[in-house]
Structure formats: C-alpha cells, structure tokens
Coordinates of C-alpha atoms and ligand atoms in Angstrom, one line a residue:
M865 CA -2.1 -6.7 -15.2
S866 CA -1.9 -8.1 -18.7
S867 CA -1.9 -5.8 -21.8
L868 CA -4.7 -7.8 -23.3
P869 CA -8.3 -8.3 -21.9
K870 CA -8.6 -11.1 -19.5
T871 CA -11.3 -13.4 -20.7
A872 CA -13.5 -16.1 -19.1
I873 CA -15.0 -18.9 -21.1
I874 CA -18.2 -20.6 -19.8
G875 CA -18.1 -24.3 -20.8
A876 CA -15.6 -26.7 -22.1
G877 CA -17.7 -28.6 -24.6
S878 CA -16.5 -28.8 -28.2
S879 CA -17.1 -25.0 -28.6
G880 CA -15.5 -23.9 -25.3
I881 CA -12.4 -25.9 -26.0
A882 CA -12.1 -24.4 -29.5
G883 CA -12.2 -20.9 -27.8
A884 CA -9.7 -21.9 -25.2
K885 CA -7.3 -23.3 -27.8
V886 CA -7.4 -20.1 -29.8
L887 CA -7.0 -17.8 -26.8
H888 CA -4.1 -20.0 -25.6
E889 CA -2.3 -19.7 -28.9
R890 CA -3.0 -16.0 -29.4
G891 CA -1.6 -15.1 -25.9
I892 CA -4.9 -13.8 -24.5
P893 CA -5.1 -14.5 -20.8
F894 CA -8.1 -16.6 -19.9
D895 CA -9.8 -19.1 -17.6
C896 CA -12.3 -21.7 -18.8
F897 CA -14.9 -22.8 -16.3
E898 CA -16.6 -26.2 -16.7
T899 CA -19.3 -27.7 -14.6
S900 CA -18.3 -31.3 -15.4
D901 CA -15.2 -33.2 -14.5
Q902 CA -14.2 -33.5 -18.2
V903 CA -14.4 -31.8 -21.5
G904 CA -16.8 -32.7 -24.4
G905 CA -20.2 -31.6 -23.0
N906 CA -23.0 -33.2 -25.0
W907 CA -20.6 -35.9 -26.3
V908 CA -19.9 -37.3 -22.9
F909 CA -22.5 -40.1 -22.4
G910 CA -23.8 -39.9 -18.9
N911 CA -21.9 -36.7 -18.3
R912 CA -21.8 -35.8 -14.6
N913 CA -23.0 -32.3 -15.4
G914 CA -26.5 -33.9 -16.1
M915 CA -26.7 -31.9 -19.3
S916 CA -25.7 -34.3 -22.0
S917 CA -28.5 -35.4 -24.4
S918 CA -26.5 -38.3 -25.8
Y919 CA -27.6 -41.9 -25.8
R920 CA -25.9 -45.2 -26.0
T921 CA -26.5 -45.6 -29.7
L922 CA -25.6 -42.1 -30.8
H923 CA -23.4 -41.5 -33.9
I924 CA -22.8 -38.1 -35.4
N925 CA -24.9 -37.2 -38.4
T926 CA -22.4 -34.7 -39.8
S927 CA -19.5 -36.5 -41.3
R928 CA -16.1 -36.8 -39.6
E929 CA -14.3 -34.6 -42.2
R930 CA -16.9 -31.9 -41.9
M931 CA -16.9 -32.0 -38.1
E932 CA -13.2 -32.1 -37.3
Y933 CA -11.2 -29.0 -36.3
S934 CA -9.1 -27.6 -39.2
D935 CA -5.7 -28.4 -37.6
F936 CA -6.5 -31.6 -35.8
P937 CA -8.0 -34.3 -38.0
M938 CA -9.9 -37.2 -36.5
P939 CA -8.0 -40.5 -36.7
K940 CA -8.3 -42.0 -40.1
S941 CA -9.3 -45.2 -38.4
Y942 CA -12.6 -43.6 -37.4
P943 CA -15.6 -44.3 -39.6
D944 CA -17.3 -41.6 -41.6
F945 CA -19.9 -41.2 -38.8
P946 CA -18.2 -42.1 -35.5
H947 CA -19.8 -43.2 -32.3
H948 CA -20.2 -40.7 -29.4
T949 CA -17.4 -42.4 -27.5
Q950 CA -14.9 -41.7 -30.3
I951 CA -16.1 -38.1 -30.6
A952 CA -15.6 -37.6 -26.8
E953 CA -12.1 -39.2 -27.1
Y954 CA -11.3 -36.9 -29.9
F955 CA -12.1 -33.7 -27.9
N956 CA -10.0 -35.0 -25.0
A957 CA -7.1 -35.6 -27.4
Y958 CA -7.5 -32.1 -28.8
V959 CA -7.1 -30.5 -25.4
D960 CA -3.9 -32.5 -24.7
H961 CA -2.5 -32.0 -28.1
F962 CA -2.7 -28.2 -27.8
G963 CA -1.7 -28.3 -24.1
F964 CA -4.3 -26.0 -22.4
R965 CA -5.9 -28.4 -20.0
D966 CA -4.4 -26.4 -17.1
S967 CA -6.5 -23.4 -18.1
I968 CA -9.8 -25.3 -17.6
R969 CA -11.3 -25.3 -14.1
F970 CA -13.3 -28.5 -13.9
Q971 CA -16.3 -28.9 -11.5
T972 CA -16.5 -25.2 -11.3
P973 CA -19.9 -24.0 -12.7
V974 CA -20.4 -20.3 -13.3
A975 CA -23.5 -19.6 -11.2
D976 CA -23.8 -15.9 -12.1
A977 CA -22.3 -13.5 -14.6
A978 CA -23.1 -9.8 -14.0
R979 CA -21.7 -6.6 -15.4
T980 CA -19.9 -4.3 -13.0
P981 CA -20.5 -0.5 -13.2
E982 CA -17.1 -0.3 -15.0
G983 CA -18.4 -2.8 -17.7
T984 CA -16.2 -5.7 -16.6
W985 CA -17.8 -9.1 -15.8
R986 CA -18.1 -10.4 -12.3
L987 CA -18.5 -14.1 -12.1
E988 CA -19.8 -16.0 -9.1
L989 CA -18.5 -19.6 -9.2
G990 CA -20.1 -22.7 -7.8
S991 CA -17.0 -23.0 -5.6
G992 CA -18.1 -19.9 -3.7
E993 CA -15.5 -17.7 -5.3
T994 CA -15.9 -14.6 -7.3
A995 CA -13.7 -13.4 -10.2
E996 CA -13.6 -10.4 -12.5
Y997 CA -12.9 -10.5 -16.3
D998 CA -12.7 -8.0 -19.1
A999 CA -14.5 -10.2 -21.5
L1000 CA -16.8 -13.3 -21.6
M1001 CA -17.1 -16.1 -24.1
V1002 CA -20.3 -18.0 -23.7
A1003 CA -20.1 -21.7 -24.7
N1004 CA -22.7 -23.3 -22.5
G1005 CA -24.4 -25.3 -25.3
H1006 CA -28.0 -25.1 -26.4
H1007 CA -29.1 -28.7 -26.5
W1008 CA -29.6 -29.6 -22.9
D1009 CA -32.7 -27.7 -21.7
P1010 CA -35.7 -29.8 -23.0
R1011 CA -38.6 -28.1 -24.6
W1012 CA -41.7 -30.1 -23.9
P1013 CA -44.8 -29.5 -26.1
E1014 CA -46.2 -26.0 -25.5
P1015 CA -49.0 -26.2 -24.6
A1016 CA -49.0 -29.7 -23.3
F1017 CA -51.4 -32.0 -25.1
P1018 CA -54.9 -32.4 -23.7
G1019 CA -55.0 -35.5 -21.5
H1020 CA -51.3 -35.4 -20.7
D1021 CA -52.2 -35.3 -17.0
V1022 CA -54.5 -38.4 -17.2
F1023 CA -52.2 -40.7 -19.4
A1024 CA -51.3 -43.7 -17.3
G1025 CA -48.2 -44.6 -19.4
E1026 CA -44.8 -42.8 -19.3
Q1027 CA -44.0 -39.5 -21.0
M1028 CA -40.4 -38.7 -21.6
H1029 CA -38.4 -36.0 -23.4
A1030 CA -35.6 -37.2 -25.8
H1031 CA -33.1 -35.4 -23.6
H1032 CA -33.7 -38.1 -20.9
Y1033 CA -33.4 -41.1 -23.3
T1034 CA -30.2 -43.0 -22.7
D1035 CA -30.7 -46.7 -23.7
P1036 CA -33.0 -48.7 -26.0
D1037 CA -34.0 -50.7 -23.0
A1038 CA -36.4 -47.8 -22.3
F1039 CA -38.5 -49.1 -25.3
R1040 CA -38.3 -52.8 -24.7
D1041 CA -41.6 -54.6 -25.2
K1042 CA -43.5 -51.3 -25.0
R1043 CA -46.0 -49.6 -27.4
V1044 CA -44.1 -46.4 -28.1
V1045 CA -45.2 -43.1 -29.7
V1046 CA -42.3 -40.9 -30.8
L1047 CA -43.2 -37.3 -31.6
G1048 CA -41.2 -35.0 -33.9
M1049 CA -39.5 -35.0 -37.2
G1050 CA -36.0 -33.8 -36.3
N1051 CA -32.9 -35.9 -35.8
S1052 CA -33.8 -37.0 -32.3
A1053 CA -37.1 -38.4 -33.5
M1054 CA -35.4 -40.3 -36.3
D1055 CA -32.8 -41.9 -34.0
L1056 CA -35.2 -42.8 -31.2
A1057 CA -37.9 -44.2 -33.5
V1058 CA -35.2 -46.4 -35.2
D1059 CA -33.9 -47.5 -31.8
S1060 CA -37.4 -48.3 -30.6
S1061 CA -38.3 -50.2 -33.8
Y1062 CA -35.8 -53.0 -32.9
V1063 CA -37.0 -53.7 -29.4
A1064 CA -40.5 -52.2 -28.8
K1065 CA -43.7 -54.1 -29.3
E1066 CA -44.8 -51.3 -31.7
T1067 CA -43.5 -47.9 -32.7
W1068 CA -45.4 -45.0 -34.1
L1069 CA -43.7 -41.8 -35.4
A1070 CA -46.0 -38.8 -35.1
A1071 CA -45.2 -35.5 -36.7
R1072 CA -47.0 -32.2 -37.2
R1073 CA -44.9 -31.4 -40.3
G1074 CA -43.2 -33.4 -42.9
A1075 CA -39.4 -33.3 -43.7
Y1076 CA -37.1 -34.3 -46.5
I1077 CA -35.0 -37.2 -45.2
V1078 CA -31.4 -36.6 -46.1
P1079 CA -29.5 -39.9 -46.5
K1080 CA -26.1 -40.2 -44.9
Y1081 CA -24.5 -41.0 -48.3
L1082 CA -25.1 -39.6 -51.8
F1083 CA -23.0 -40.9 -54.7
G1084 CA -21.0 -43.0 -52.3
K1085 CA -19.8 -40.0 -50.3
P1086 CA -21.1 -38.5 -47.0
A1087 CA -24.0 -36.3 -48.2
D1088 CA -22.6 -33.2 -46.4
Q1089 CA -19.4 -33.5 -48.4
L1090 CA -21.1 -32.8 -51.7
H1091 CA -19.6 -29.7 -53.4
N1092 CA -21.3 -26.6 -52.2
D1093 CA -20.0 -23.3 -53.5
P1094 CA -21.3 -20.2 -51.6
R1095 CA -20.7 -18.1 -54.8
V1096 CA -23.5 -20.1 -56.6
P1097 CA -26.9 -18.5 -55.8
Y1098 CA -28.6 -20.3 -53.0
A1099 CA -31.9 -20.9 -55.0
I1100 CA -30.0 -22.9 -57.6
R1101 CA -28.1 -25.0 -55.0
Q1102 CA -31.4 -25.6 -53.1
R1103 CA -33.2 -26.9 -56.2
I1104 CA -30.3 -29.3 -57.1
V1105 CA -30.0 -30.8 -53.6
Q1106 CA -33.8 -31.2 -53.3
R1107 CA -33.9 -33.1 -56.6
L1108 CA -31.0 -35.3 -55.6
I1109 CA -32.6 -36.2 -52.3
L1110 CA -36.0 -37.0 -53.9
A1111 CA -34.3 -39.0 -56.7
Y1112 CA -32.5 -41.0 -54.0
T1113 CA -35.3 -41.6 -51.5
G1114 CA -38.6 -40.8 -53.3
R1115 CA -41.2 -38.6 -51.7
P1116 CA -41.7 -38.8 -47.9
E1117 CA -45.4 -39.3 -48.4
Q1118 CA -44.7 -42.5 -50.3
Y1119 CA -43.7 -43.9 -47.0
G1120 CA -46.8 -42.6 -45.2
L1121 CA -44.9 -39.6 -43.8
P1122 CA -46.5 -36.1 -43.9
K1123 CA -45.8 -34.2 -47.1
P1124 CA -43.3 -31.4 -46.4
D1125 CA -45.1 -28.0 -46.5
H1126 CA -41.8 -26.4 -47.6
R1127 CA -38.9 -26.8 -49.9
F1128 CA -35.6 -28.5 -48.9
G1129 CA -33.4 -26.0 -47.0
E1130 CA -36.4 -24.3 -45.4
A1131 CA -36.2 -26.5 -42.3
H1132 CA -33.2 -27.8 -40.3
P1133 CA -32.1 -30.9 -42.1
T1134 CA -33.4 -34.3 -40.9
V1135 CA -30.7 -36.8 -41.6
S1136 CA -31.2 -40.6 -41.3
G1137 CA -29.9 -43.5 -43.2
R1138 CA -32.3 -45.9 -41.5
I1139 CA -35.7 -44.4 -40.9
L1140 CA -37.2 -45.1 -44.3
D1141 CA -35.9 -48.6 -44.3
R1142 CA -37.5 -49.3 -40.9
I1143 CA -40.8 -47.8 -42.1
A1144 CA -40.5 -49.9 -45.2
H1145 CA -40.1 -53.0 -43.0
G1146 CA -43.3 -52.1 -41.1
A1147 CA -41.3 -51.6 -37.9
I1148 CA -42.3 -48.0 -37.6
T1149 CA -45.8 -46.6 -38.5
P1150 CA -46.0 -42.9 -39.4
K1151 CA -48.8 -40.8 -37.9
P1152 CA -49.8 -37.2 -38.0
N1153 CA -49.6 -35.0 -34.9
I1154 CA -50.9 -36.0 -31.5
A1155 CA -54.4 -34.6 -30.8
E1156 CA -54.8 -35.8 -27.2
L1157 CA -53.9 -38.4 -24.7
T1158 CA -56.4 -40.5 -22.8
R1159 CA -55.7 -42.8 -19.9
D1160 CA -54.4 -45.6 -22.2
T1161 CA -54.3 -44.2 -25.6
V1162 CA -52.9 -41.6 -27.9
R1163 CA -55.3 -40.1 -30.4
F1164 CA -53.9 -38.4 -33.5
T1165 CA -55.2 -35.5 -35.6
D1166 CA -56.6 -37.8 -38.3
G1167 CA -58.9 -39.4 -35.6
S1168 CA -56.9 -42.7 -35.4
E1169 CA -56.0 -43.9 -31.9
V1170 CA -53.5 -46.4 -30.5
E1171 CA -52.9 -48.0 -27.1
A1172 CA -49.5 -46.8 -25.8
D1173 CA -47.2 -47.3 -22.9
L1174 CA -44.7 -44.6 -23.6
V1175 CA -44.8 -41.2 -25.4
V1176 CA -41.4 -39.7 -26.3
Y1177 CA -41.3 -36.0 -27.0
C1178 CA -38.5 -35.2 -29.5
T1179 CA -39.7 -31.6 -29.5
G1180 CA -36.3 -29.8 -29.3
Y1181 CA -34.5 -27.6 -26.8
K1182 CA -34.6 -24.2 -25.2
V1183 CA -31.7 -21.7 -25.4
S1184 CA -31.0 -21.0 -21.7
F1185 CA -28.4 -18.9 -19.9
P1186 CA -29.1 -19.6 -16.2
F1187 CA -26.1 -17.4 -15.2
F1188 CA -27.4 -14.2 -16.7
A1189 CA -30.2 -12.0 -15.3
E1190 CA -33.0 -12.4 -17.7
N1191 CA -33.2 -8.6 -18.3
L1192 CA -29.5 -8.6 -19.2
I1193 CA -29.3 -11.5 -21.7
S1194 CA -31.9 -14.1 -22.5
A1195 CA -33.4 -15.8 -25.6
P1196 CA -37.2 -15.8 -25.4
D1197 CA -38.5 -18.4 -27.8
N1198 CA -34.9 -19.3 -28.6
D1199 CA -34.3 -15.9 -30.2
L1200 CA -31.2 -13.9 -29.3
P1201 CA -30.2 -11.4 -32.1
L1202 CA -26.4 -11.3 -32.5
Y1203 CA -24.0 -9.9 -35.1
R1204 CA -23.1 -12.9 -37.3
R1205 CA -24.2 -15.1 -34.4
V1206 CA -21.3 -14.0 -32.2
F1207 CA -21.3 -10.3 -31.1
H1208 CA -24.0 -8.8 -28.9
P1209 CA -25.2 -5.5 -30.4
E1210 CA -25.2 -3.6 -27.1
I1211 CA -22.6 -5.3 -24.9
D1212 CA -19.1 -5.0 -26.4
N1213 CA -17.4 -7.6 -24.3
V1214 CA -19.5 -10.7 -24.5
F1215 CA -19.3 -13.3 -27.3
F1216 CA -21.2 -16.4 -28.1
L1217 CA -19.8 -19.6 -29.6
S1218 CA -21.9 -22.0 -31.6
L1219 CA -25.1 -20.3 -30.7
L1220 CA -26.4 -21.3 -34.1
Q1221 CA -28.0 -24.1 -36.0
P1222 CA -25.9 -24.9 -39.0
L1223 CA -26.7 -27.0 -42.1
G1224 CA -23.4 -28.7 -41.2
A1225 CA -21.2 -29.3 -38.1
T1226 CA -20.6 -26.8 -35.3
M1227 CA -16.9 -27.5 -34.4
P1228 CA -15.2 -25.7 -37.4
L1229 CA -17.6 -22.8 -36.9
A1230 CA -16.7 -22.4 -33.2
E1231 CA -13.1 -22.5 -34.2
R1232 CA -13.5 -19.7 -36.8
Q1233 CA -15.7 -17.7 -34.4
S1234 CA -13.0 -18.0 -31.7
E1235 CA -10.3 -16.7 -34.1
W1236 CA -12.6 -13.8 -35.0
V1237 CA -13.1 -12.9 -31.3
A1238 CA -9.3 -13.3 -30.7
D1239 CA -8.7 -10.7 -33.5
Y1240 CA -11.1 -8.4 -31.7
L1241 CA -9.6 -8.9 -28.3
R1242 CA -6.2 -8.1 -29.7
G1243 CA -7.4 -5.0 -31.5
E1244 CA -6.8 -6.6 -34.9
Y1245 CA -10.4 -6.5 -35.8
H1246 CA -12.9 -3.7 -35.3
L1247 CA -16.7 -4.0 -35.6
P1248 CA -18.6 -1.9 -38.1
A1249 CA -20.3 1.2 -36.5
P1250 CA -23.2 0.3 -34.2
A1251 CA -25.8 1.3 -36.8
G1252 CA -24.1 -1.0 -39.3
V1253 CA -24.1 -3.8 -36.9
R1254 CA -27.8 -3.4 -36.1
A1255 CA -28.7 -3.1 -39.8
D1256 CA -26.7 -6.3 -40.6
I1257 CA -28.5 -8.2 -37.8
E1258 CA -31.9 -7.1 -39.1
R1259 CA -31.0 -8.0 -42.7
E1260 CA -29.8 -11.5 -41.7
R1261 CA -32.8 -12.1 -39.5
E1262 CA -35.2 -11.0 -42.1
K1263 CA -33.6 -13.3 -44.7
M1264 CA -33.6 -16.3 -42.3
F1265 CA -37.2 -15.8 -41.0
K1266 CA -38.4 -15.4 -44.6
R1267 CA -36.7 -18.6 -45.8
Y1268 CA -37.4 -21.0 -42.9
V1269 CA -40.6 -22.5 -41.7
K1270 CA -42.0 -20.7 -38.7
S1271 CA -40.8 -22.7 -35.6
K1272 CA -38.9 -22.2 -32.4
R1273 CA -36.2 -24.4 -33.9
H1274 CA -35.6 -21.9 -36.7
T1275 CA -34.3 -18.8 -34.9
M1276 CA -30.6 -19.1 -35.7
Q1277 CA -30.1 -21.1 -38.8
I1278 CA -27.0 -20.6 -40.9
D1279 CA -25.5 -22.3 -44.0
F1280 CA -22.1 -23.7 -43.0
D1281 CA -20.1 -22.8 -46.1
D1282 CA -21.8 -19.4 -46.7
Y1283 CA -21.3 -18.5 -43.1
L1284 CA -17.6 -19.2 -43.2
Y1285 CA -17.1 -17.5 -46.5
D1286 CA -18.9 -14.3 -45.2
L1287 CA -17.0 -14.4 -41.9
E1288 CA -13.6 -14.4 -43.6
K1289 CA -14.7 -11.4 -45.7
E1290 CA -15.9 -9.6 -42.6
R1291 CA -12.6 -10.4 -40.7
R1292 CA -10.7 -8.8 -43.5
A1293 CA -12.9 -5.7 -43.6
G1294 CA -12.7 -5.4 -39.8
A1295 CA -8.9 -5.8 -40.0
D1296 CA -8.8 -2.7 -42.3
R1297 CA -10.9 -0.8 -39.8
A1298 CA -8.6 -1.8 -37.0
R1299 CA -5.5 -0.7 -38.9
A1300 CA -7.1 2.7 -39.7
A1301 CA -7.8 3.1 -35.9
G1302 CA -4.2 2.3 -35.0
F1303 CA -5.1 -1.2 -33.6
R1304 CA -6.8 0.3 -30.5
L1305 CA -8.1 -2.4 -28.2
P1306 CA -12.0 -2.4 -28.3
V1307 CA -12.0 -3.9 -24.8
A1308 CA -9.7 -2.3 -22.3
P1309 CA -7.7 -4.7 -20.0
R1310 CA -8.7 -3.7 -16.5
A1311 CA -9.5 -6.9 -14.5
A1312 CA -7.0 -8.7 -12.3
A1313 CA -5.0 -11.6 -13.7
P1314 CA -6.7 -15.0 -14.5
G1315 CA -6.5 -17.5 -11.7
S1316 CA -7.1 -14.7 -9.2
A1317 CA -10.6 -15.8 -8.2
Q1318 CA -11.4 -14.9 -4.6
R1319 CA -13.6 -16.3 -1.9
S1320 CA -16.8 -14.2 -2.0
T1321 CA -16.3 -13.4 1.7
A1322 CA -13.0 -11.7 0.8
T1323 CA -14.6 -9.5 -1.8
A1324 CA -17.9 -8.8 0.0
Ligands
FAD2878 C1 -28.3 -35.9 -29.7 C2 -27.5 -34.8 -30.3 C3 -26.7 -35.1 -31.4 C4 -26.0 -34.1 -32.1 N1 -25.3 -34.4 -33.2 C5 -24.5 -33.4 -33.8 C6 -23.7 -33.8 -34.9 O1 -23.6 -34.9 -35.4 N2 -22.9 -32.8 -35.4 C7 -22.9 -31.5 -34.9 O2 -22.2 -30.6 -35.4 N3 -23.7 -31.2 -33.9 C8 -24.5 -32.1 -33.3 N4 -25.3 -31.8 -32.2 C9 -25.3 -30.4 -31.7 C10 -24.4 -30.2 -30.4 O3 -24.9 -29.1 -29.8 C11 -23.0 -30.0 -30.8 O4 -22.4 -31.2 -31.4 C12 -22.0 -29.7 -29.6 O5 -22.3 -30.5 -28.5 C13 -22.1 -28.2 -29.2 O6 -21.0 -28.0 -28.3 P1 -21.1 -26.9 -27.2 O7 -19.7 -26.9 -26.6 O8 -21.5 -25.6 -27.9 O9 -22.2 -27.4 -26.2 P2 -22.2 -28.6 -25.2 O10 -21.6 -29.8 -25.9 O11 -23.5 -28.7 -24.7 O12 -21.2 -28.2 -24.1 C14 -21.4 -27.1 -23.2 C15 -20.5 -27.3 -22.0 O13 -20.7 -26.1 -21.2 C16 -20.7 -26.6 -19.8 N5 -21.5 -25.6 -19.0 C17 -22.8 -25.3 -19.2 N6 -23.2 -24.4 -18.3 C18 -22.1 -24.1 -17.6 C19 -21.9 -23.2 -16.5 N7 -22.9 -22.4 -16.0 N8 -20.7 -23.1 -16.0 C20 -19.7 -23.9 -16.5 N9 -19.8 -24.8 -17.5 C21 -21.1 -24.9 -18.0 C22 -21.4 -27.9 -19.9 O14 -21.0 -28.7 -18.7 C23 -20.8 -28.5 -21.2 O15 -19.6 -29.2 -20.9 C24 -26.1 -32.7 -31.6 C25 -26.9 -32.4 -30.5 C26 -27.6 -33.4 -29.9 C27 -28.5 -33.1 -28.7
NAP2879 N1 -27.5 -38.3 -34.7 C1 -27.3 -37.0 -34.5 O1 -26.3 -36.4 -34.9 C2 -28.4 -36.2 -33.9 C3 -29.4 -36.8 -33.2 C4 -30.4 -36.0 -32.5 C5 -30.3 -34.6 -32.5 N2 -29.3 -34.0 -33.2 C6 -29.3 -32.6 -33.3 O2 -29.8 -32.1 -32.0 C7 -30.5 -30.8 -32.3 C8 -31.9 -31.0 -31.7 O3 -32.6 -31.9 -32.5 P1 -34.1 -32.5 -32.0 O4 -34.5 -33.4 -33.1 O5 -34.0 -32.9 -30.6 O6 -35.0 -31.1 -32.0 P2 -35.5 -30.2 -33.2 O7 -34.5 -30.2 -34.4 O8 -35.8 -28.9 -32.6 O9 -36.8 -30.9 -33.7 C9 -38.0 -30.8 -32.9 C10 -39.1 -31.5 -33.7 O10 -40.3 -31.5 -32.8 C11 -41.4 -30.9 -33.4 N3 -42.2 -30.2 -32.4 C12 -41.8 -29.3 -31.6 N4 -42.8 -28.9 -30.7 C13 -43.9 -29.7 -31.1 C14 -45.2 -29.8 -30.7 N5 -45.7 -29.1 -29.6 N6 -46.0 -30.7 -31.3 C15 -45.6 -31.4 -32.3 N7 -44.3 -31.4 -32.8 C16 -43.5 -30.5 -32.2 C17 -40.7 -29.9 -34.4 O11 -41.7 -29.6 -35.5 P3 -41.6 -28.2 -36.2 O12 -40.6 -28.3 -37.3 O13 -43.0 -28.1 -36.8 O14 -41.4 -27.1 -35.2 C18 -39.6 -30.8 -34.9 O15 -40.0 -31.8 -35.8 C19 -30.4 -30.6 -33.8 O16 -29.3 -29.8 -34.0 C20 -30.2 -32.0 -34.3 O17 -29.5 -31.9 -35.6 C21 -28.4 -34.8 -33.9

C-alpha cells in the first residue's frame, strides 16, 4: 500500500492529461482511464469514443498563448488560432514529453463509479474488471451530450427536411446546395453558419437572444490577450471591453442580429472573426427565434417563413456523468454546485477538472486545479470548515446567477484571470490550515495499488 491516496482519473482529454501529469510529478499513485484509443478528447476529429464535437474546419477560438499549459508552450510555428489537428498533436506531445502515457489505460471506459461503505471508490470498467481507489478525479468533458431544444419546436415531427445537432456536424458537405437554418448565438452557431454560407444555397441564422460578437483580434493582438487585471473592479473592466468591442464591430443590430438584452460579460462570449463579414456579404441572413416547423418550412417568431432542407440546432450541451448513480452525483439543468468548481461539498474524495465555462481557455485552469487537488491529496492543503465551504459556494453562485443571463449555459461561468488569482490565494490559505493540522492527509490511503484491477468474477 502506498502512503498517499490512490487516485483514478476518468478521461484523458486535455483536462485528464493535465491531472495525470501533475499526479505523476507529485508522486501520487494513479490510473487514468480513457474510453478512446488516444488522448485529446474533443480535439480528436472523428474520435473513436464517438464523443468529439469537432468538425473538419474547427480552429480554437481562445488564442494559442492563452490555451497552452504553463510549462509546455505550443510550437511557435503554430498560428495564433491553430487548427484542431495541431491542438490534438500538441496534447499527444504533452503526454510523451512528461512521460506518463503508461499510466493511461486506453479503450477502458469507466462504466460505473460507486462509493463503498468505507468511502473508497469502486470502479467498474468496460473491460469487465473492477478496481478500488481512494480518490477520483472526474475529467469526462461536458461538450459531448447534445442538448436539443427543450421543448422541441412545434412541427418538429412533421418537418420533411433534416434536423441535426451541432455535435453531429463534421463537414461542410452537410450543407452543400441546401437551404439551411442554423439556430443559436453561441460559438457553434457562428462557425456552422459561416461554414454553411460558403456552400449552401441559403443560410439563415436564427437566435432567441442577441450577443456581442467578440473579434479574434483587437489592436492587432488576439482579443483574449488584452491586459486584464483581476484587481481592477469587474464593472470597470466590463465597461471598457464592451466599448472596445462595439467601437470595433458596431452594434449587432446594425447587421440585422437581435439586440443583446444584456451587457457584455453577462453571457458566455461569442467569438467570431467572420460572422459579421458573411452577414455583410449577404451570405447569411439573421432571423429571430424559430416559432414552428411545417412540412417544408421554418416559421420564425416575427412571422417570416422560409423553405428549408436542414435545421441545425446549435443549442448547447448537457453536463452528464453516466457512470454515477443519479442520486449520488448529477447535474440537473447543468447545475452541480462545487467549491471553486473542483471540490464536492459532501464527498471529500471526488474532484472535477474543467467543469466550468471560462471567459478564456480551459487547459491552464485544469492544470492549476490539478495542482490544487495534488496539494490536498498530499495533505499540503486543507479545505475550510464545511460551513465555510458551503457559504463560499452559495456566495459564488449568487454572484454568478445575478450577473449572467438566465440560461442552462450559464451555470458554471468563471472569469479566467480572476479564478486563477483567487485559486492561488486559497491554495496559500489552505496550506496554512494544513500546516496547523500537522499535514494530516484529508483522504486516507486504503485501496490496493494502481494497476490492481480485478476481473469482476474474482471480486464478486
Ligand atoms: C466545438 C468546440 C470547440 C471548443 N473550442 C474551445 C477553445 O477554443 N478553447 C477552449 O478552451 N475550449 C474550447 N472548447 C471546450 C472544450 O470542452 C475544451 O477545449 C476541452 O475539450 C475540455 O477538455 P476535457 O478533457 O475536459 O473534455 P474532453 O475533451 O471532452 O475529453 C474528455 C475525455 O474523457 C473521456 N471519457 C469520457 N467518459 C469516459 C468514461 N466513462 N470513461 C473513460 N473515459 C471517458 C473521453 O473519451 C475524452 O477523451 C470547445 C468545445 C467545443 C465543443
Ligand atoms: N471555435 C471554437 O473554439 C468553438 C466552436 C464551437 C463551440 N465552442 C465552445 O463549445 C461550447 C458550446 O458552445 P455551443 O455554441 O455549442 O453552445 P452554447 O454556448 O451553450 O450556446 C447555445 C446557444 O443556443 C441557444 N439555445 C439553447 N436552447 C435554445 C432553444 N430551445 N431555442 C433557441 N435557442 C436556444 C442559446 O441561447 P441562450 O443564450 O438564450 O440560452 C445559445 O445561443 C462553448 O464553450 C463554446 O465556446 C468553441
């Protein structure tokens, strides 16, 4: 038995590999289970796990320097907004550079994760084995389970054309010579409408709410690299950024898009360097929300109607944990309250990586979160008392729900720089608590060594 808690990681996407790298370096015994035959999750186009939402034309919309891990820069030969193939190569190179590929069990999905009476985790693997762990890092991603319009639009069952969710889109050929309605105002809708606009007969972009369109560049720099100091009050930063964007693009309604019913920063950012240009060229026609479908047409809430062959729902994703019993851990309406988006308030040995929606990239966040969890597993960080944890969660939630437009996509929003700033402060405070408690391990090491998975018949 090791002197540190044995940990299982579910998933080897960009978050799971950040977790694995940190545990590897910090000497915490672990196994990482991955459904696919390779790392990279969403960024592996055509991933054999069937879960990737990437498409042939996908480029990142957070810039290279914001997205890369802190100790492994992306190659300087990469553009500011690399293609998904480059991003997938980068994640592969990361695993080889830090040398922990042997700890990843590929093509081994976690089918079930349940707590034993002793509080350890018992995993059932797709291979038919079971294994026990002291702690669990969950990194299964939250952009793979499509959320279709709820409720479905009237007439969805009589529409003779095709209806598709953005998750299933892979290639612009899907739009070729068709009359296409794209629904949504998030980043999927922007990319798919633009792709469609080059090959479709006609493209309409329908939205129930307006958005500020953040350009990829401002002042000749990737927009997400503009100086953003968490010590400056948020309201001031918000006003400055909104003015900059509007000065650069003009108002969305000038392009025929709905007027945003909120200020910038009160919705997840919609980033596109091309959507306004394609609208300006007449290649995309904005519309309000869909009201109903008929056999051959889509009718919008302003009463206008178009004949359509394809409706693409870019209506977001569900947060799903198919391996947990619903009454143990679930996220109804995408809502799972966590302490600083990592620690579960009632279960002291489960941690979530990148279960958040940042105004910024997720990879450096997963990296910092993993270091924080490693501190905890080594007894070098202690959480505040349970009442303090609960109060903090409530405070954060109240602030977020007050700031953001009410939507199932706004249940775990964070500001990239502010989050990292606060996390470092909390790590230091928790280190003091750990020192005062003599570096006691919050999670006792009890489970058998990693790699000791057993055939379920042997453990039955
Ligand atoms: C189209 C699109 C574009 C995006 N662009 C950006 C961007 O530019 N910048 C950015 O920061 N974010 C972007 N995102 C957000 C995206 O979620 C992150 O980039 C990133 O993929 C998150 O990594 P992850 O490891 O948390 O999840 P994923 O990439 O989804 O990886 C999860 C991994 O877990 C594995 N897994 C799942 N369930 C199990 C199981 N039961 N057992 C074993 N393994 C399992 C999967 O096989 C997968 O490999 C984008 C999302 C989408 C949909
Ligand atoms: N190039 C890239 O890097 C890229 C590309 C695609 C996606 N992404 C990322 O992937 C994640 C998911 O993005 P996404 O665009 O797929 O989803 P999303 O951000 O959740 O956006 C969903 C959109 O659909 C709308 N919507 C939801 N239900 C609706 C309904 N019933 N009727 C009408 N409209 C409805 C939402 O409107 P409300 O706001 O009113 O709820 C919102 O505009 C995000 O993190 C995004 O940044 C990145």
